[in-house]
XYZ file of C-alpha atoms in Angstrom:
392
model
C -42.199 -131.884 -100.422
C -42.239 -129.635 -97.394
C -44.981 -130.723 -95.007
C -43.566 -128.463 -92.292
C -44.667 -125.377 -94.202
C -48.244 -126.678 -94.289
C -48.518 -126.759 -90.480
C -50.995 -124.338 -88.959
C -52.202 -122.973 -85.667
C -55.612 -124.541 -85.044
C -58.629 -122.969 -83.412
C -59.444 -123.996 -79.875
C -62.698 -125.811 -80.734
C -61.896 -129.482 -81.073
C -64.665 -130.890 -83.253
C -64.701 -128.793 -86.406
C -65.371 -130.191 -89.856
C -65.790 -128.612 -93.268
C -67.926 -129.582 -96.237
C -71.382 -131.087 -96.604
C -70.090 -134.629 -96.125
C -67.995 -133.775 -93.049
C -69.988 -135.791 -90.535
C -70.002 -139.098 -92.345
C -72.998 -141.085 -93.538
C -74.620 -144.400 -92.702
C -75.790 -146.927 -95.298
C -77.045 -149.980 -93.450
C -74.036 -151.406 -91.616
C -71.623 -149.221 -93.617
C -70.457 -145.873 -92.227
C -68.336 -143.725 -94.514
C -66.825 -140.300 -94.940
C -65.962 -139.990 -98.609
C -63.599 -137.064 -98.315
C -62.091 -134.697 -95.803
C -58.948 -132.667 -95.458
C -56.071 -133.104 -93.042
C -53.012 -130.903 -92.692
C -51.088 -132.716 -95.453
C -53.831 -133.573 -97.932
C -57.147 -135.373 -98.309
C -58.443 -138.426 -96.475
C -61.253 -140.947 -96.778
C -62.719 -143.240 -94.084
C -65.112 -146.190 -94.006
C -66.251 -148.759 -91.453
C -68.491 -151.757 -91.990
C -69.920 -153.509 -88.954
C -70.189 -157.299 -88.735
C -70.277 -157.926 -84.975
C -73.406 -157.256 -82.936
C -71.386 -154.594 -81.131
C -68.835 -152.808 -83.309
C -65.413 -153.892 -82.066
C -63.401 -151.750 -84.513
C -62.753 -148.155 -83.478
C -60.838 -145.530 -85.433
C -59.901 -141.878 -85.501
C -58.132 -139.201 -87.498
C -56.833 -136.136 -85.659
C -55.134 -133.318 -87.558
C -53.665 -130.090 -86.262
C -51.903 -129.844 -82.938
C -50.127 -133.004 -81.788
C -49.504 -131.561 -78.323
C -51.280 -129.579 -75.617
C -49.083 -126.548 -76.401
C -49.780 -123.801 -78.925
C -46.192 -124.137 -80.132
C -46.864 -127.577 -81.670
C -45.692 -129.882 -83.110
C -48.424 -130.085 -85.758
C -49.399 -132.931 -88.020
C -51.863 -135.789 -88.465
C -52.583 -138.761 -86.211
C -54.333 -141.872 -87.577
C -55.538 -144.731 -85.364
C -57.190 -148.063 -86.213
C -58.126 -150.224 -83.215
C -59.402 -153.723 -83.993
C -60.965 -155.061 -80.812
C -61.697 -158.670 -79.884
C -63.762 -160.267 -77.129
C -65.825 -157.091 -76.906
C -65.621 -153.365 -77.707
C -64.311 -152.079 -74.367
C -60.576 -151.993 -75.131
C -60.829 -150.435 -78.589
C -63.199 -147.783 -77.218
C -60.792 -147.058 -74.398
C -57.874 -146.636 -76.831
C -59.989 -144.337 -78.992
C -60.593 -142.074 -76.007
C -57.137 -142.086 -74.410
C -54.193 -142.916 -76.700
C -54.132 -139.629 -78.634
C -54.510 -137.635 -75.412
C -51.503 -139.454 -73.926
C -49.513 -138.798 -77.096
C -50.291 -135.063 -76.897
C -49.226 -134.976 -73.256
C -45.888 -136.689 -73.837
C -45.285 -134.634 -76.991
C -45.787 -131.461 -74.950
C -43.353 -132.660 -72.290
C -40.659 -133.400 -74.869
C -41.679 -130.493 -77.138
C -41.350 -132.796 -80.150
C -42.648 -135.969 -81.764
C -40.480 -139.080 -81.394
C -40.455 -142.856 -81.111
C -40.163 -142.400 -77.341
C -43.304 -140.221 -77.220
C -45.300 -142.849 -79.130
C -43.984 -145.747 -77.038
C -44.866 -143.903 -73.810
C -48.384 -143.180 -75.122
C -48.928 -146.898 -75.831
C -47.605 -147.822 -72.384
C -49.836 -145.285 -70.620
C -52.864 -146.579 -72.553
C -52.076 -150.175 -71.587
C -51.630 -149.203 -67.937
C -54.849 -147.187 -67.991
C -56.876 -150.079 -69.364
C -55.306 -152.420 -66.784
C -56.654 -150.049 -64.111
C -60.115 -150.316 -65.682
C -59.911 -154.134 -65.613
C -58.723 -154.091 -61.998
C -61.694 -151.931 -60.970
C -64.284 -153.907 -62.946
C -62.943 -157.432 -62.297
C -65.129 -158.122 -59.207
C -68.362 -157.330 -61.120
C -67.327 -158.057 -64.698
C -64.434 -160.565 -64.755
C -64.756 -161.304 -68.490
C -63.329 -157.859 -69.256
C -59.942 -159.482 -68.586
C -60.366 -161.372 -71.893
C -61.136 -158.236 -73.939
C -58.309 -156.693 -75.983
C -57.475 -154.801 -79.125
C -54.928 -154.516 -81.894
C -53.591 -150.991 -82.212
C -52.254 -149.428 -85.430
C -51.118 -145.809 -85.322
C -49.646 -143.469 -87.908
C -48.251 -140.026 -87.092
C -47.266 -137.607 -89.859
C -45.142 -134.791 -88.458
C -43.223 -132.648 -90.902
C -41.737 -134.952 -93.497
C -41.515 -137.834 -91.020
C -44.006 -140.685 -90.806
C -44.122 -142.841 -87.681
C -45.912 -146.204 -87.839
C -46.583 -148.058 -84.579
C -48.364 -151.393 -84.394
C -49.632 -154.093 -82.049
C -51.413 -157.039 -83.658
C -52.359 -157.625 -87.280
C -53.841 -154.419 -88.659
C -51.750 -153.038 -91.500
C -50.468 -149.808 -93.042
C -49.539 -149.840 -96.747
C -47.900 -147.022 -98.700
C -48.571 -146.288 -102.367
C -45.331 -145.029 -103.961
C -44.829 -143.955 -107.594
C -41.952 -145.579 -109.468
C -40.440 -142.682 -111.409
C -39.189 -144.794 -114.312
C -42.532 -146.435 -115.113
C -45.148 -144.264 -113.393
C -46.751 -147.284 -111.747
C -47.664 -147.158 -108.060
C -46.167 -149.923 -105.937
C -47.397 -151.096 -102.555
C -44.979 -150.979 -99.623
C -46.051 -152.508 -96.323
C -45.032 -150.179 -93.497
C -46.252 -152.056 -90.420
C -44.851 -155.130 -88.751
C -47.567 -157.631 -87.789
C -47.825 -159.828 -84.725
C -49.862 -162.861 -85.701
C -48.924 -166.462 -84.844
C -49.507 -167.494 -88.468
C -46.177 -165.751 -89.233
C -43.235 -168.061 -88.592
C -40.978 -165.321 -87.180
C -43.667 -164.463 -84.617
C -43.869 -168.109 -83.521
C -40.081 -168.204 -83.236
C -40.107 -165.038 -81.137
C -42.691 -166.521 -78.766
C -40.772 -169.783 -78.494
C -37.534 -167.934 -77.692
C -39.311 -165.858 -75.028
C -40.932 -168.975 -73.499
C -38.382 -171.780 -73.984
C -39.855 -173.775 -71.096
C -43.354 -173.854 -72.637
C -43.780 -176.373 -75.488
C -47.394 -175.200 -75.941
C -46.760 -171.471 -76.281
C -48.099 -171.726 -79.853
C -50.568 -174.431 -80.861
C -51.948 -175.373 -84.284
C -55.691 -175.553 -83.649
C -58.223 -176.190 -86.456
C -55.403 -175.427 -88.920
C -54.773 -171.987 -87.347
C -51.755 -171.098 -85.214
C -52.792 -169.625 -81.871
C -50.902 -168.370 -78.831
C -51.654 -170.906 -76.052
C -54.336 -172.229 -78.396
C -56.458 -169.145 -77.604
C -55.556 -166.083 -79.661
C -53.842 -165.412 -82.980
C -52.062 -162.165 -82.118
C -48.982 -161.950 -79.889
C -49.159 -158.231 -79.018
C -52.132 -156.129 -77.973
C -53.617 -153.604 -75.585
C -55.685 -155.408 -72.945
C -56.014 -159.224 -72.937
C -54.747 -159.039 -69.360
C -55.772 -162.654 -68.763
C -52.655 -163.542 -70.766
C -50.454 -160.966 -69.079
C -51.120 -161.191 -65.337
C -51.743 -164.368 -63.318
C -54.269 -162.693 -60.995
C -56.710 -162.325 -63.893
C -56.361 -165.887 -65.197
C -58.515 -167.638 -62.608
C -62.119 -168.044 -61.575
C -64.599 -166.474 -62.180
C -63.076 -165.989 -65.672
C -64.707 -168.416 -68.100
C -62.912 -171.751 -68.077
C -62.125 -171.570 -71.819
C -59.770 -168.640 -71.069
C -58.086 -170.175 -68.019
C -54.679 -171.776 -68.482
C -53.707 -175.063 -66.854
C -50.439 -173.681 -65.500
C -50.089 -170.318 -63.752
C -48.607 -167.444 -65.770
C -44.959 -166.899 -64.780
C -44.336 -164.023 -67.199
C -46.619 -162.091 -69.585
C -47.541 -164.201 -72.608
C -48.690 -161.266 -74.743
C -46.839 -157.952 -75.061
C -48.020 -154.341 -75.360
C -44.692 -153.088 -76.744
C -45.376 -151.719 -80.249
C -43.190 -152.246 -83.305
C -42.352 -148.686 -84.438
C -40.960 -147.660 -87.825
C -39.770 -144.208 -88.890
C -40.057 -143.309 -92.581
C -38.886 -140.126 -94.292
C -41.627 -139.244 -96.774
C -40.654 -138.550 -100.385
C -42.431 -136.506 -103.103
C -43.393 -139.727 -104.912
C -45.211 -141.125 -101.840
C -48.873 -140.791 -102.829
C -51.045 -142.210 -100.043
C -51.179 -144.577 -97.077
C -53.916 -147.161 -96.454
C -54.534 -147.947 -92.775
C -56.885 -150.903 -92.257
C -57.871 -153.629 -89.840
C -57.172 -157.212 -90.877
C -60.751 -157.588 -92.107
C -59.676 -155.805 -95.302
C -56.438 -157.730 -95.790
C -58.230 -161.090 -95.497
C -59.773 -160.316 -98.884
C -57.340 -157.962 -100.668
C -53.587 -158.054 -101.220
C -51.489 -154.940 -100.576
C -51.069 -154.291 -104.302
C -54.756 -154.857 -105.076
C -55.693 -152.274 -102.453
C -53.142 -149.759 -103.759
C -54.345 -150.262 -107.361
C -57.968 -149.614 -106.346
C -57.031 -146.326 -104.673
C -54.707 -145.242 -107.492
C -57.068 -146.056 -110.371
C -60.150 -144.260 -109.045
C -61.060 -140.765 -107.811
C -59.835 -139.941 -104.305
C -63.333 -139.281 -102.968
C -64.825 -142.493 -101.602
C -61.521 -144.408 -101.669
C -62.036 -146.058 -98.275
C -65.636 -147.021 -99.043
C -64.509 -148.461 -102.390
C -61.947 -150.665 -100.624
C -64.504 -151.871 -98.080
C -67.067 -152.674 -100.769
C -64.482 -154.563 -102.830
C -63.596 -156.636 -99.754
C -67.294 -157.359 -99.136
C -67.749 -158.423 -102.748
C -64.823 -160.823 -102.326
C -66.332 -162.139 -99.074
C -69.643 -162.761 -100.837
C -67.904 -164.482 -103.759
C -66.071 -166.839 -101.386
C -69.440 -167.889 -99.965
C -70.941 -168.199 -103.454
C -73.523 -165.510 -102.809
C -74.363 -162.137 -104.307
C -73.086 -158.932 -102.719
C -76.669 -157.610 -102.701
C -77.714 -160.595 -100.546
C -74.763 -160.180 -98.169
C -75.820 -156.576 -97.544
C -79.200 -157.805 -96.260
C -77.621 -159.861 -93.455
C -77.806 -158.070 -90.117
C -74.995 -157.431 -87.643
C -74.140 -160.420 -85.491
C -75.030 -162.974 -88.147
C -72.893 -160.958 -90.575
C -69.793 -161.921 -88.553
C -70.023 -165.442 -90.055
C -69.258 -163.895 -93.462
C -66.680 -161.203 -92.659
C -65.124 -159.258 -89.785
C -65.656 -155.626 -88.853
C -63.603 -153.704 -91.425
C -62.090 -150.251 -90.920
C -60.206 -148.362 -93.640
C -58.597 -144.913 -93.564
C -56.864 -143.667 -96.713
C -54.582 -140.683 -96.128
C -53.349 -138.842 -99.220
C -50.010 -137.028 -99.141
C -50.055 -133.803 -101.168
C -46.902 -131.765 -101.756
C -48.723 -128.772 -103.229
C -50.913 -127.749 -100.280
C -48.664 -125.015 -98.915
C -50.666 -122.035 -100.181
C -54.004 -123.660 -99.355
C -52.990 -124.564 -95.792
C -51.355 -121.228 -94.996
C -53.823 -118.896 -96.727
C -56.107 -118.830 -93.680
C -56.630 -120.265 -90.249
C -57.386 -123.973 -90.259
C -59.186 -125.775 -87.427
C -58.234 -128.861 -85.538
C -59.904 -131.801 -87.261
C -61.182 -134.794 -85.284
C -63.120 -137.606 -86.962
C -64.138 -140.913 -85.395
C -65.253 -143.943 -87.381
C -68.960 -144.575 -86.879
C -71.234 -147.549 -86.356
C -74.822 -148.506 -85.607
C -76.328 -146.439 -82.789
C -77.855 -148.574 -80.042
C -79.941 -147.436 -77.039
C -77.851 -145.647 -74.378
C -78.290 -148.436 -71.818
C -76.756 -151.023 -74.139
C -73.050 -151.530 -74.789
C -72.986 -149.251 -77.809
C -69.735 -147.983 -79.323
C -68.507 -145.374 -76.854
C -68.626 -142.067 -78.692
C -71.006 -139.159 -78.898
C -72.815 -138.526 -82.165
C -70.452 -135.644 -82.936
C -67.327 -137.637 -82.153
C -68.477 -140.693 -84.072
C -69.243 -138.519 -87.067
C -72.861 -139.692 -87.359
C -75.452 -137.414 -88.870
């Protein structure tokens, strides 16, 4: 498998798509793009909205991974599961990839250091937003987002994660032909014992750093994840005070950041028997195991893979509430959050036979953003233009 040979020089226009289905489609609260092509193969995307304002944001960028014509080239995948509001996930969607391109240009390569710097710049940028808006909108200090990123560059796959979204690889076992699931991302959720131990070792003087509340482990009794972009009320003492709502204010002043924005980054050398990667927010994994998700992708046509995963998760959510899927679909956003979370899925297929197709002609930069329900401009709608969000 030689992904390097499938790299191309993209056109200058940023938002270019091919095919009748390129823009994505809306079916009630479900947005989907059944199929598209990135530099290394096909992809499929789907988003279902549960919150009144979509808190999940997502993107796939393929082509140049820097601001230079000389590359590097590849594919960037981002899934940003927001909480407390949509502001942080929207901000990441607009800025993280741009930071990555800038640092990649400076180093003239893709690396763990480039990705880490892009995360840090995004965190610092959102902190500046909170600092500016705090006097008028103090609750923005309690808005944050998980951040899952995949970067395919040559035959190297980088996975970076904050929070509890997940990336899962489907890999063929040569001896049997079956496709096994391999989790690529490291999660940061207080329900995981090693995460609780990490927090306790970082805060040995705080017996309440993790609290079991309503049978769920939470950091300071407030939030399940231990790493995120945003959530500055748990990172800086100056934002954990009035006029922030009292439910977010801690009894004791913050001496050191409680949450971290330092991503866990893995580097994987892709092999010819690596078939596809599923990137998804935790809304999917609440209802499907890694292997169940991989089996669904493997045992059906590629087109519509992401939508198929989302629908299967919704069917499971309906079953748990002893209701029909058809009735669940009738429940509007906002109320729908009582039944399931926003769910974002991006399935990226890895093809080893695309060399001639990718090099036979000029290929454009591809940029696709996960969509959602359009609200009036003066409301807090998901921050993306119709073109960027992929709505038709």
